[in-house]
Coordinates of N, CA and C and ligand atoms in Angstrom, one line a residue:
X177 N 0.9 -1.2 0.0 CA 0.0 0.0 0.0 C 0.9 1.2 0.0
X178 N 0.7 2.2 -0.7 CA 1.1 3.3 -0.7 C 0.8 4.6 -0.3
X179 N 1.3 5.3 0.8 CA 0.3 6.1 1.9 C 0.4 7.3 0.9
X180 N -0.5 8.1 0.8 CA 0.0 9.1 0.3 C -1.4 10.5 1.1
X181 N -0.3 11.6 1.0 CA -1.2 13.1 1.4 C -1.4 13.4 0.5
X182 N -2.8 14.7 0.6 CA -2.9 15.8 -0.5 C -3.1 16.4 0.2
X183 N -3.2 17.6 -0.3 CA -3.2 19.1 0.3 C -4.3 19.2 -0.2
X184 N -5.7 19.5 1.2 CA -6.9 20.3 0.9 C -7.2 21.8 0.9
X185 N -8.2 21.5 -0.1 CA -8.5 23.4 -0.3 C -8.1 23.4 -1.9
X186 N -7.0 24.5 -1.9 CA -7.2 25.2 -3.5 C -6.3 23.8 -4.6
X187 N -5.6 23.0 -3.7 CA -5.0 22.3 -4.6 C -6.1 20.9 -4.9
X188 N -7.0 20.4 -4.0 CA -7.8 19.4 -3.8 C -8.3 19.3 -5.6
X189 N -9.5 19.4 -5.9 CA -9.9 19.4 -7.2 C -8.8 19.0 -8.5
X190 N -8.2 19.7 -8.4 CA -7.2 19.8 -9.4 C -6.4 18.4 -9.1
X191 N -6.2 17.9 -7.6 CA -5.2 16.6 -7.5 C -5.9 15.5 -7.6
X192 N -7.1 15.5 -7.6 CA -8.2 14.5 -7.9 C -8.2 14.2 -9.2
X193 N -8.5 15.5 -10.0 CA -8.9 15.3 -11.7 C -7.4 14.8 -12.1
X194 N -6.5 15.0 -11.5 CA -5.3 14.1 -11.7 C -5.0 12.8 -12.2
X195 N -5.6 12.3 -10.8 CA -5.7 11.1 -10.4 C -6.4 10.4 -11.3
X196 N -7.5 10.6 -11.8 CA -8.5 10.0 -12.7 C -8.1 10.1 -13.9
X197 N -7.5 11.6 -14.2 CA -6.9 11.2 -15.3 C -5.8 10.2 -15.8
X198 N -5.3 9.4 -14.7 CA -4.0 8.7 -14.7 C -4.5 7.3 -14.8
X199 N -5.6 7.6 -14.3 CA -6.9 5.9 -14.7 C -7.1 5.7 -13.0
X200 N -6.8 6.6 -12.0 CA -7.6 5.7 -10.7 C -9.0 6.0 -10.1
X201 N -9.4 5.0 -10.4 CA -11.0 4.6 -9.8 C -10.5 6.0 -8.1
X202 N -11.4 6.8 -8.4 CA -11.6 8.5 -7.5 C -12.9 7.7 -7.0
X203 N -13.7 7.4 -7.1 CA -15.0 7.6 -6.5 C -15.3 7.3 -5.1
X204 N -14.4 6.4 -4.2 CA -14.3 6.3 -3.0 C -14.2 8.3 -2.3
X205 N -13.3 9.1 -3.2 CA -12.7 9.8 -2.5 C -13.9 11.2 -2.7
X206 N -14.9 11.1 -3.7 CA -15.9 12.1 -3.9 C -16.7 11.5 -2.9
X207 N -17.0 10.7 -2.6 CA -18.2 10.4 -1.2 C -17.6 10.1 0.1
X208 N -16.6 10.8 0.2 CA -15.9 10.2 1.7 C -16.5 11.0 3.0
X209 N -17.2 11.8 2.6 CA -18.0 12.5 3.9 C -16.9 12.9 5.1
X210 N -16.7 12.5 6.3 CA -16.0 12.9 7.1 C -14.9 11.7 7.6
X211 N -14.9 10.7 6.5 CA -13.8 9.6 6.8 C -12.3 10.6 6.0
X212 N -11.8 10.7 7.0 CA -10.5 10.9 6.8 C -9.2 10.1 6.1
X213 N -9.3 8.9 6.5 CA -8.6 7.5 5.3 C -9.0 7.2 4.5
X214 N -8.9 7.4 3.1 CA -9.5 6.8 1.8 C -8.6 5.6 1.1
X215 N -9.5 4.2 1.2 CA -8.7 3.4 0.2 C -8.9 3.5 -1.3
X216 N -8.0 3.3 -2.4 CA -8.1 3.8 -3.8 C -7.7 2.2 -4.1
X217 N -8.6 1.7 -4.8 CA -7.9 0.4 -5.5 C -6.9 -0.5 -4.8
X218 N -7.5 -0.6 -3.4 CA -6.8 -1.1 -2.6 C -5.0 -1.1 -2.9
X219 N -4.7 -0.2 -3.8 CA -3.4 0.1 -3.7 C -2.6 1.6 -2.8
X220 N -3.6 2.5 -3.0 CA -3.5 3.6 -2.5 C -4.0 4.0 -0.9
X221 N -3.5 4.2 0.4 CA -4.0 4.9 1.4 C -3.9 6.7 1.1
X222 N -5.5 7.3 1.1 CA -4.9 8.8 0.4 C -5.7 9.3 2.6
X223 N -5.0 10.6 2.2 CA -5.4 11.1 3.6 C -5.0 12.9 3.1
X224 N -6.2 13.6 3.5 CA -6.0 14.8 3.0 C -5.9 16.1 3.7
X225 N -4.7 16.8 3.8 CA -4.3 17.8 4.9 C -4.2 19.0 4.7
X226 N -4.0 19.9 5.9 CA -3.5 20.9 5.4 C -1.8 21.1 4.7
X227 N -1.6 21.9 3.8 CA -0.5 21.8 3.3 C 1.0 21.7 4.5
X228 N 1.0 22.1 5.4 CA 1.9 22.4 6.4 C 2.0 20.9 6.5
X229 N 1.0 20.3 7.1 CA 0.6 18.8 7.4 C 1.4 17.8 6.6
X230 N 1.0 18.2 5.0 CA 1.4 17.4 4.0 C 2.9 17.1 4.1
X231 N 4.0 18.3 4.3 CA 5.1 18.1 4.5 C 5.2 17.1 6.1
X232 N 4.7 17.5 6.6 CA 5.2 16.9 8.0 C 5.0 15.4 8.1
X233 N 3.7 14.9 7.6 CA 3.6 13.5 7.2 C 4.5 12.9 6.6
X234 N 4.8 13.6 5.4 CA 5.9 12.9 4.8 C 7.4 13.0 5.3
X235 N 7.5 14.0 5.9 CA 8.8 14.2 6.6 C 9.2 12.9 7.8
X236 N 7.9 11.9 8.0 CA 8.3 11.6 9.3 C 8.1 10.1 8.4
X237 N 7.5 10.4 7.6 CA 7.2 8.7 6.6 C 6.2 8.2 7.0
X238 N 5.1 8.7 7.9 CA 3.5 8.0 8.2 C 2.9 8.6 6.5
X239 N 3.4 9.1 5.6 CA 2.9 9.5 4.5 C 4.4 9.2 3.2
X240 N 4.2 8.0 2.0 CA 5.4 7.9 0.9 C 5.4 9.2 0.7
X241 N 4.3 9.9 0.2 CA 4.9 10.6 -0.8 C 3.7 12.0 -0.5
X242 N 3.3 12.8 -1.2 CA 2.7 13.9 -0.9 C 2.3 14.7 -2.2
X243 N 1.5 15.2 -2.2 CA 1.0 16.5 -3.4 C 0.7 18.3 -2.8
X244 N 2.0 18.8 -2.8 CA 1.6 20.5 -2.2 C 2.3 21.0 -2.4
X245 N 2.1 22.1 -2.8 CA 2.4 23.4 -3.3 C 4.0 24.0 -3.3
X246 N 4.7 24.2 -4.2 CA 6.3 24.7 -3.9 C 6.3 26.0 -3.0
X247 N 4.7 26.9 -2.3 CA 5.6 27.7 -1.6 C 5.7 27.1 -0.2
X248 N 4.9 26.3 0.4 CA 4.7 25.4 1.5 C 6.2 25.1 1.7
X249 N 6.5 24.1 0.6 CA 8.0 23.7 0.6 C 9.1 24.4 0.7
X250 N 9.5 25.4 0.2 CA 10.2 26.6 0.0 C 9.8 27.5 2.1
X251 N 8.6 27.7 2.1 CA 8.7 28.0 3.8 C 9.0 26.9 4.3
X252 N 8.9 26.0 4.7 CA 9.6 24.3 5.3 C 10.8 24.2 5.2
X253 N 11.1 24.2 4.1 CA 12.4 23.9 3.9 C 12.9 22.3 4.6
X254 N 11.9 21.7 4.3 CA 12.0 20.4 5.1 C 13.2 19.0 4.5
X255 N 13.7 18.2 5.2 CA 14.4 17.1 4.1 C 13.3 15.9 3.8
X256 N 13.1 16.2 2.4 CA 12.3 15.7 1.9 C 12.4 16.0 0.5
X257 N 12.3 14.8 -0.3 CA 12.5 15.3 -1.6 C 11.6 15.4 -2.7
X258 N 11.7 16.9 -3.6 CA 10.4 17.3 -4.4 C 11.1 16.3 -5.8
X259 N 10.2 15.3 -6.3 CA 10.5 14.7 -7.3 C 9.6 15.1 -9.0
X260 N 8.8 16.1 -9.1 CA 8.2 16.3 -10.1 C 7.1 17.2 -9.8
X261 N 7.5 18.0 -11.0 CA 6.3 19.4 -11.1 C 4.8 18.7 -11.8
X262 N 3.6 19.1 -10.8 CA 2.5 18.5 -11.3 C 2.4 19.7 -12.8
X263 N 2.5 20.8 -12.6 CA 2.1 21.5 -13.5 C 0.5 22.4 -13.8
X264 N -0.2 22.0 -12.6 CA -1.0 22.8 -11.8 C -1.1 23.6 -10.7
X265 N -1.9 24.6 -10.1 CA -2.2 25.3 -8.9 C -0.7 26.3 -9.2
X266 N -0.9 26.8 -10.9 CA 0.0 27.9 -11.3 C -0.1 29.3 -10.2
X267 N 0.7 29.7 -9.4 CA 1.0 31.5 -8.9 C 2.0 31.5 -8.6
X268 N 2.0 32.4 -8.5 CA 4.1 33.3 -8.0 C 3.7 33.5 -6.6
X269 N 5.0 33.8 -6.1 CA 5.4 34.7 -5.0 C 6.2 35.6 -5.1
X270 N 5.2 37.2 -4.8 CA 5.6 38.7 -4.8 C 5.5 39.3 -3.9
X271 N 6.2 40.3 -4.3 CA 6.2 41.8 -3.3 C 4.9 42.4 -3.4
X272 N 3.8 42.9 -2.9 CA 3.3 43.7 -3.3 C 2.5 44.9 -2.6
X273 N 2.7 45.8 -3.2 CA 1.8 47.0 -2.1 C 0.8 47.8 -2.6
X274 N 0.8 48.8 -1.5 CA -0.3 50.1 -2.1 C 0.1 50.6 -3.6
X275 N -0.3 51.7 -4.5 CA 0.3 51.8 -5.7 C 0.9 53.2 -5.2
X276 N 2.1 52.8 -5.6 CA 3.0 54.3 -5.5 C 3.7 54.2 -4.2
X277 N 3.2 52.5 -3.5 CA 4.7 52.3 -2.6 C 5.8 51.5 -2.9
X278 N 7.3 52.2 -3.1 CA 8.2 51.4 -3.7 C 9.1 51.2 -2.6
X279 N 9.0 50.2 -1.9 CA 9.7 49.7 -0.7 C 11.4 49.2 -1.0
X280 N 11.5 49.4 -2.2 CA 12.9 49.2 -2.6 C 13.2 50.6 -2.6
X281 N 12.5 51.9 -2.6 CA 13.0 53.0 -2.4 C 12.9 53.8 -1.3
X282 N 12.2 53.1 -0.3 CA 11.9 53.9 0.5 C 12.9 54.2 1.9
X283 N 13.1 55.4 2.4 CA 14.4 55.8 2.9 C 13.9 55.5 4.3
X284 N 13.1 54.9 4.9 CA 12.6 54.6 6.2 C 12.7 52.9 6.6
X285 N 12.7 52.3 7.3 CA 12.8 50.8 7.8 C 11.5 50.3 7.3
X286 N 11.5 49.4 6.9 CA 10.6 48.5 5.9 C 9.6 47.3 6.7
X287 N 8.3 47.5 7.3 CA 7.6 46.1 7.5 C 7.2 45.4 6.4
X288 N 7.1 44.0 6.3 CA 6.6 43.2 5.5 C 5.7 42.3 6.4
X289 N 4.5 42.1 6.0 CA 3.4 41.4 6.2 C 3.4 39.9 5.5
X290 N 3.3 38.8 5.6 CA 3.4 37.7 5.1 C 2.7 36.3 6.1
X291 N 2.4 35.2 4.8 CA 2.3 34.1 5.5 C 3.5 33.2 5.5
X292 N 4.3 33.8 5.3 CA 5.9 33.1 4.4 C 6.8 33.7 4.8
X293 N 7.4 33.9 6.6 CA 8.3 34.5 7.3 C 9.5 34.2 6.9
X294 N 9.8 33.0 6.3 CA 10.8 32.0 6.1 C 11.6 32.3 4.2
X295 N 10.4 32.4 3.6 CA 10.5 32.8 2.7 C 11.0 34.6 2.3
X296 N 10.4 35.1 3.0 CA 11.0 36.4 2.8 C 11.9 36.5 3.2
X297 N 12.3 36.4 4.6 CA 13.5 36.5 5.4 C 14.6 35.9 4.0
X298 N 14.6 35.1 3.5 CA 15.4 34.9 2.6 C 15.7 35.8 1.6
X299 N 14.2 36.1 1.2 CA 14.2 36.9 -0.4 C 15.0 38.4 0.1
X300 N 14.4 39.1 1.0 CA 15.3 40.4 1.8 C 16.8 40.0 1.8
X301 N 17.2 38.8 2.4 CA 18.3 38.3 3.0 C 19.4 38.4 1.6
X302 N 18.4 38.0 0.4 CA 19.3 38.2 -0.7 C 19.5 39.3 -1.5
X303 N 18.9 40.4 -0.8 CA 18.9 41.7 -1.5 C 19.7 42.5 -0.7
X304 N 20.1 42.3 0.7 CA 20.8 42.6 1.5 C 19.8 43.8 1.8
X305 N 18.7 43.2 2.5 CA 17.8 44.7 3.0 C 16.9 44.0 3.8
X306 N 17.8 44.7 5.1 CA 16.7 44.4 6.2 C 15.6 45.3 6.7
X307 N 14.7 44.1 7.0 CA 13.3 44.6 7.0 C 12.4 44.0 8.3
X308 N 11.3 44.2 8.3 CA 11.0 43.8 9.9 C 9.6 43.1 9.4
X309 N 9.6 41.7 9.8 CA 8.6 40.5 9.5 C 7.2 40.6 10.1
X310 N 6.3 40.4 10.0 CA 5.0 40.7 10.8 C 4.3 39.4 10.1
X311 N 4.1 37.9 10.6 CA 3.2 36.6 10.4 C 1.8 37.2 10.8
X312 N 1.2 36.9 9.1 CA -0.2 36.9 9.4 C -1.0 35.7 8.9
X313 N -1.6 35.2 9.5 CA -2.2 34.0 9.1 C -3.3 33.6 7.4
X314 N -3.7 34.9 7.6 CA -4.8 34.7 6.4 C -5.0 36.3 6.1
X315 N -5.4 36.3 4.7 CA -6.1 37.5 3.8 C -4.5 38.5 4.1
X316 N -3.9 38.3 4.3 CA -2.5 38.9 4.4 C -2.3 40.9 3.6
X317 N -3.6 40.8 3.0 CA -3.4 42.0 2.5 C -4.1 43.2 2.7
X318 N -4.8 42.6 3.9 CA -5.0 43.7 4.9 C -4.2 44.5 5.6
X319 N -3.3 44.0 5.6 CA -1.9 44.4 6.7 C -1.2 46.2 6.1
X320 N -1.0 46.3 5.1 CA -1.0 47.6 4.0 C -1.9 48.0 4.5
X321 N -3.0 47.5 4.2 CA -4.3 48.6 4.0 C -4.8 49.4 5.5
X322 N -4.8 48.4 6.4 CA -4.5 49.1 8.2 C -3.4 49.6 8.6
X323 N -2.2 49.7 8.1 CA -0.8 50.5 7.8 C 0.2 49.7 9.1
X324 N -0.1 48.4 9.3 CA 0.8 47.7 9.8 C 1.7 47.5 9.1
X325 N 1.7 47.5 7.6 CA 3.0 47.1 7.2 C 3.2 47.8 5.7
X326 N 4.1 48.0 5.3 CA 4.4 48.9 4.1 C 3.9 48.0 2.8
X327 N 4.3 46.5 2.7 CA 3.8 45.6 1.4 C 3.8 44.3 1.9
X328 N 4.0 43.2 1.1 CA 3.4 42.2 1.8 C 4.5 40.8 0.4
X329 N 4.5 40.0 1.5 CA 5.0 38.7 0.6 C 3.7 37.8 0.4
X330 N 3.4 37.3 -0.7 CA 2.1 36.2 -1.1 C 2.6 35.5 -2.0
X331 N 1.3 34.3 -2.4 CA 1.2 34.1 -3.7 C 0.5 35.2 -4.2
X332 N 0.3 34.9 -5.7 CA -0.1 35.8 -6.5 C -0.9 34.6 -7.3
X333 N -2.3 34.5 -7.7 CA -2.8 33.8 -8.8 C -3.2 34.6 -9.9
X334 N -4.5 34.8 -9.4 CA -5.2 35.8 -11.0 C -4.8 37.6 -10.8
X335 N -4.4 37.6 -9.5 CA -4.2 39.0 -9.1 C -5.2 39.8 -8.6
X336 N -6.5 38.9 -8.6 CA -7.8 39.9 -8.4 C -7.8 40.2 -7.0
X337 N -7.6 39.4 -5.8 CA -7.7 40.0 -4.4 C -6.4 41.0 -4.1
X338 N -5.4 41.4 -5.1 CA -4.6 42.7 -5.2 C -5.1 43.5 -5.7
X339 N -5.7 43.5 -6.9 CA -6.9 44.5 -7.8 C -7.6 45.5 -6.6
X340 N -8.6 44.5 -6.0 CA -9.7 44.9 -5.4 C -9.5 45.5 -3.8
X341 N -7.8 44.9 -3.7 CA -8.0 46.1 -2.1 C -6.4 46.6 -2.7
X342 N -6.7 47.4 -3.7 CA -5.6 48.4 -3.7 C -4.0 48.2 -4.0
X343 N -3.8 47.4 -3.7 CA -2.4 46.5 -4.0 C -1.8 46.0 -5.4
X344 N -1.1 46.3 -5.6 CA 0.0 45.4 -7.0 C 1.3 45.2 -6.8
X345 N 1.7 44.4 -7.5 CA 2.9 43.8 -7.0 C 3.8 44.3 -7.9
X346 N 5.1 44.6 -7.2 CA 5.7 45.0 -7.1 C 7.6 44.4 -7.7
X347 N 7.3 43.4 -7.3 CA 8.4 42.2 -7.6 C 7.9 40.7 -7.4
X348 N 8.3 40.4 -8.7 CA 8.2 39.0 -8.7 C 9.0 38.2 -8.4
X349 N 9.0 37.0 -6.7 CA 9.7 36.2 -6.2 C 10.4 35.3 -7.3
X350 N 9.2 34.0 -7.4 CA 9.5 33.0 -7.8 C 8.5 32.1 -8.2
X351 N 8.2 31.3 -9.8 CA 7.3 30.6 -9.7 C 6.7 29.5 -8.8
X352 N 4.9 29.1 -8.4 CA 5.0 28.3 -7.7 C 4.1 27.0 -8.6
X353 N 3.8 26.0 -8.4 CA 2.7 24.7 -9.0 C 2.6 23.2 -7.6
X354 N 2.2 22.9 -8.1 CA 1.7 21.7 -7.0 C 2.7 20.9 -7.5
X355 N 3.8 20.2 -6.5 CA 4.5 19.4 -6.8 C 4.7 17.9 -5.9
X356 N 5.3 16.9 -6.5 CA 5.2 15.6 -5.9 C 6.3 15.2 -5.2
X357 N 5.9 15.2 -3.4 CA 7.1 15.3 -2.5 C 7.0 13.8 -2.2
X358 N 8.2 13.1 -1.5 CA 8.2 11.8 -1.2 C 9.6 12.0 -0.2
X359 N 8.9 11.1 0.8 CA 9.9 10.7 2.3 C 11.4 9.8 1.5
X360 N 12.3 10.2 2.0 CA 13.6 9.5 1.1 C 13.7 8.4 1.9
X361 N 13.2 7.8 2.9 CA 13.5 6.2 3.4 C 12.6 5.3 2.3
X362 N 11.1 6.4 2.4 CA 9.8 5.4 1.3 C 10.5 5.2 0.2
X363 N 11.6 6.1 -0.9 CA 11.7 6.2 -2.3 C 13.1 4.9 -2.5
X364 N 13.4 4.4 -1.4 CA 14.2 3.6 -1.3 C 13.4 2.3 -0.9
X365 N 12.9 2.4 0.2 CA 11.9 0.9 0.5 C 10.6 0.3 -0.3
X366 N 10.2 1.7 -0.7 CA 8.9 2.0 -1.6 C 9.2 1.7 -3.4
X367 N 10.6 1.8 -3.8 CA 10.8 2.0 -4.6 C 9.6 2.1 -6.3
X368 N 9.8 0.7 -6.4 CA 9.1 0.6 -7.5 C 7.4 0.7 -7.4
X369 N 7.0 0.6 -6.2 CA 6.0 1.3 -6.1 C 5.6 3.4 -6.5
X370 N 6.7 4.0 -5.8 CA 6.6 5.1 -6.3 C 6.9 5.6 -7.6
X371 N 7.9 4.4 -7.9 CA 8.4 4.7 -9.6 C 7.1 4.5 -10.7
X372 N 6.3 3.6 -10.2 CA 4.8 3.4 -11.0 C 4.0 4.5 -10.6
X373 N 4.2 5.2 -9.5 CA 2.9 5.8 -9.1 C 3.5 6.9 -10.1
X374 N 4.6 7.4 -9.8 CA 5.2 8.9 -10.4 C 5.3 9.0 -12.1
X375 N 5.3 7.5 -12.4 CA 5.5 7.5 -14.4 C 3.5 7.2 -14.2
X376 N 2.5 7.0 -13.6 CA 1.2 6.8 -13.7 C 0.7 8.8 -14.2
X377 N 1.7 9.8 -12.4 CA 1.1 10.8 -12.7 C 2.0 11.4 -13.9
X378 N 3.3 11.0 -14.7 CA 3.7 11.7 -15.5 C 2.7 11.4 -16.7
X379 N 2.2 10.5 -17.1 CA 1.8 10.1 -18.6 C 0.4 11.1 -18.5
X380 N -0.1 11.4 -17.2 CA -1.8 12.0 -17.4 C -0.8 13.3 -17.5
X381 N 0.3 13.8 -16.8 CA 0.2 15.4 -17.2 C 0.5 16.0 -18.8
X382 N 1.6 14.4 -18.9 CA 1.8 15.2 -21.0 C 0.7 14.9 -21.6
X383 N -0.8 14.6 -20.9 CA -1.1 14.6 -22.0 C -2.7 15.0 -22.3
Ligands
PRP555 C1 -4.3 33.3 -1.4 C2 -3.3 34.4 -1.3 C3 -4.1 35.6 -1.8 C4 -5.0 35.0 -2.9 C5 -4.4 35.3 -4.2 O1 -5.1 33.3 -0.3 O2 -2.9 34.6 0.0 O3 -4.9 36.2 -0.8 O4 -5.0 33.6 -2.6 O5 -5.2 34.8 -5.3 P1 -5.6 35.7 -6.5 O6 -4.3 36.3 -7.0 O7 -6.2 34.7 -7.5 O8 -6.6 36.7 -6.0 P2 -6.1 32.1 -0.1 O9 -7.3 32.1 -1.0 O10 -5.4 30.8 -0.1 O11 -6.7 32.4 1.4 P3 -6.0 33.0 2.7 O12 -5.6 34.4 2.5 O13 -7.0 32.9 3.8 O14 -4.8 32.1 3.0

């Protein structure tokens, strides 16, 4: 059996129509109501988390392998290895602020607002500009607009919840997509199990 996580919420849908497209009988996992363990063709154990979660299961090996997001991973920074870009749950991670704030110019000490303390601290870290971190858990782009903080680290998808409260971005981090993480004791013990599961999801993405 092959344990595997997904990351619920914005990646969920998209890691499903995956799956079916790869040929696995899904329908246990559209009627699971509040069961948390899903068996898939009696080959698959799937269990569905939050993305934070996702790495940690797999980090500890109660999960082979994993489906979540490169900015998750990139804040983690966990040992665990990403073995393949799904090629969905397309956004960046940017800078972004009010219009007409350029925090790369501004002659005063710089807050940043973020769910990605880890992540910026780096991105600053490489511009050689320090700046003063403020973790906010959700809707992160309030933080500007109440004047806690000058701009803000995110993803970015369509751009519209920057549109609509005033914000545009400003610098573009780094691309992100849903990618296929796996515990490195499973990719060795698991082997040809994960090598089938991982050439199953490559042939549904080329095609
Ligand atoms: C993410 C992100 C932005 C928004 C960007 O939040 O933090 O707020 O999506 O998407 P857009 O560019 O398509 O508008 P999410 O919806 O995951 O919710 P959260 O802020 O509560 O984490």
């Amino acid at each position: 059996m092959l344990n595997i996580a997904l990351t619920k919420g914005r990646l969920e849908d998209r890691t499903i129509e995956l799956l079916k497209k790869a040929g696995v009988d899904c329908s246990p996992l559209l009627n699971k109501g509040r069961k948390l363990i899903i068996t898939l063709e009696d080959k698959y154990s799937i269990i569905f988390a939050k993305a934070n979660d996702v790495i940690t299961y797999v980090e500890y090996g109660v999960s082979d392998v994993g489906v979540v997001g490169k900015d998750t991973i990139l804040e983690m920074n966990r040992p665990i290895y990403e073995i393949m870009d799904l090629n969905f749950g397309k956004c960046s991670f940017a800078v972004a602020a009010p219009h007409n704030v350029n925090i790369f110019t501004l002659d005063k000490s710089t807050t940043i607002a973020t769910k990605y303390p880890n992540v910026t601290r780096s991105y600053f870290e490489s511009l050689n500009m320090d700046v003063d971190i403020v973790k906010i858990e959700g809707s992160v782009e309030l933080a500007p607009i109440l004047k806690l903080a000058d701009a803000i680290v995110d993803i970015v998808e369509t751009g519209k919840t920057l549109k609509e409260n005033g914000l545009e971005v400003i610098r573009k981090i780094t691309d992100i997509s849903a990618r296929l993480v796996v515990n490195p004791v499973s990719l060795k013990l698991k082997a040809a199990e994960i090598d089938l599961f991982s050439k199953l999801l490559t042939s549904s993405i080329t095609k």
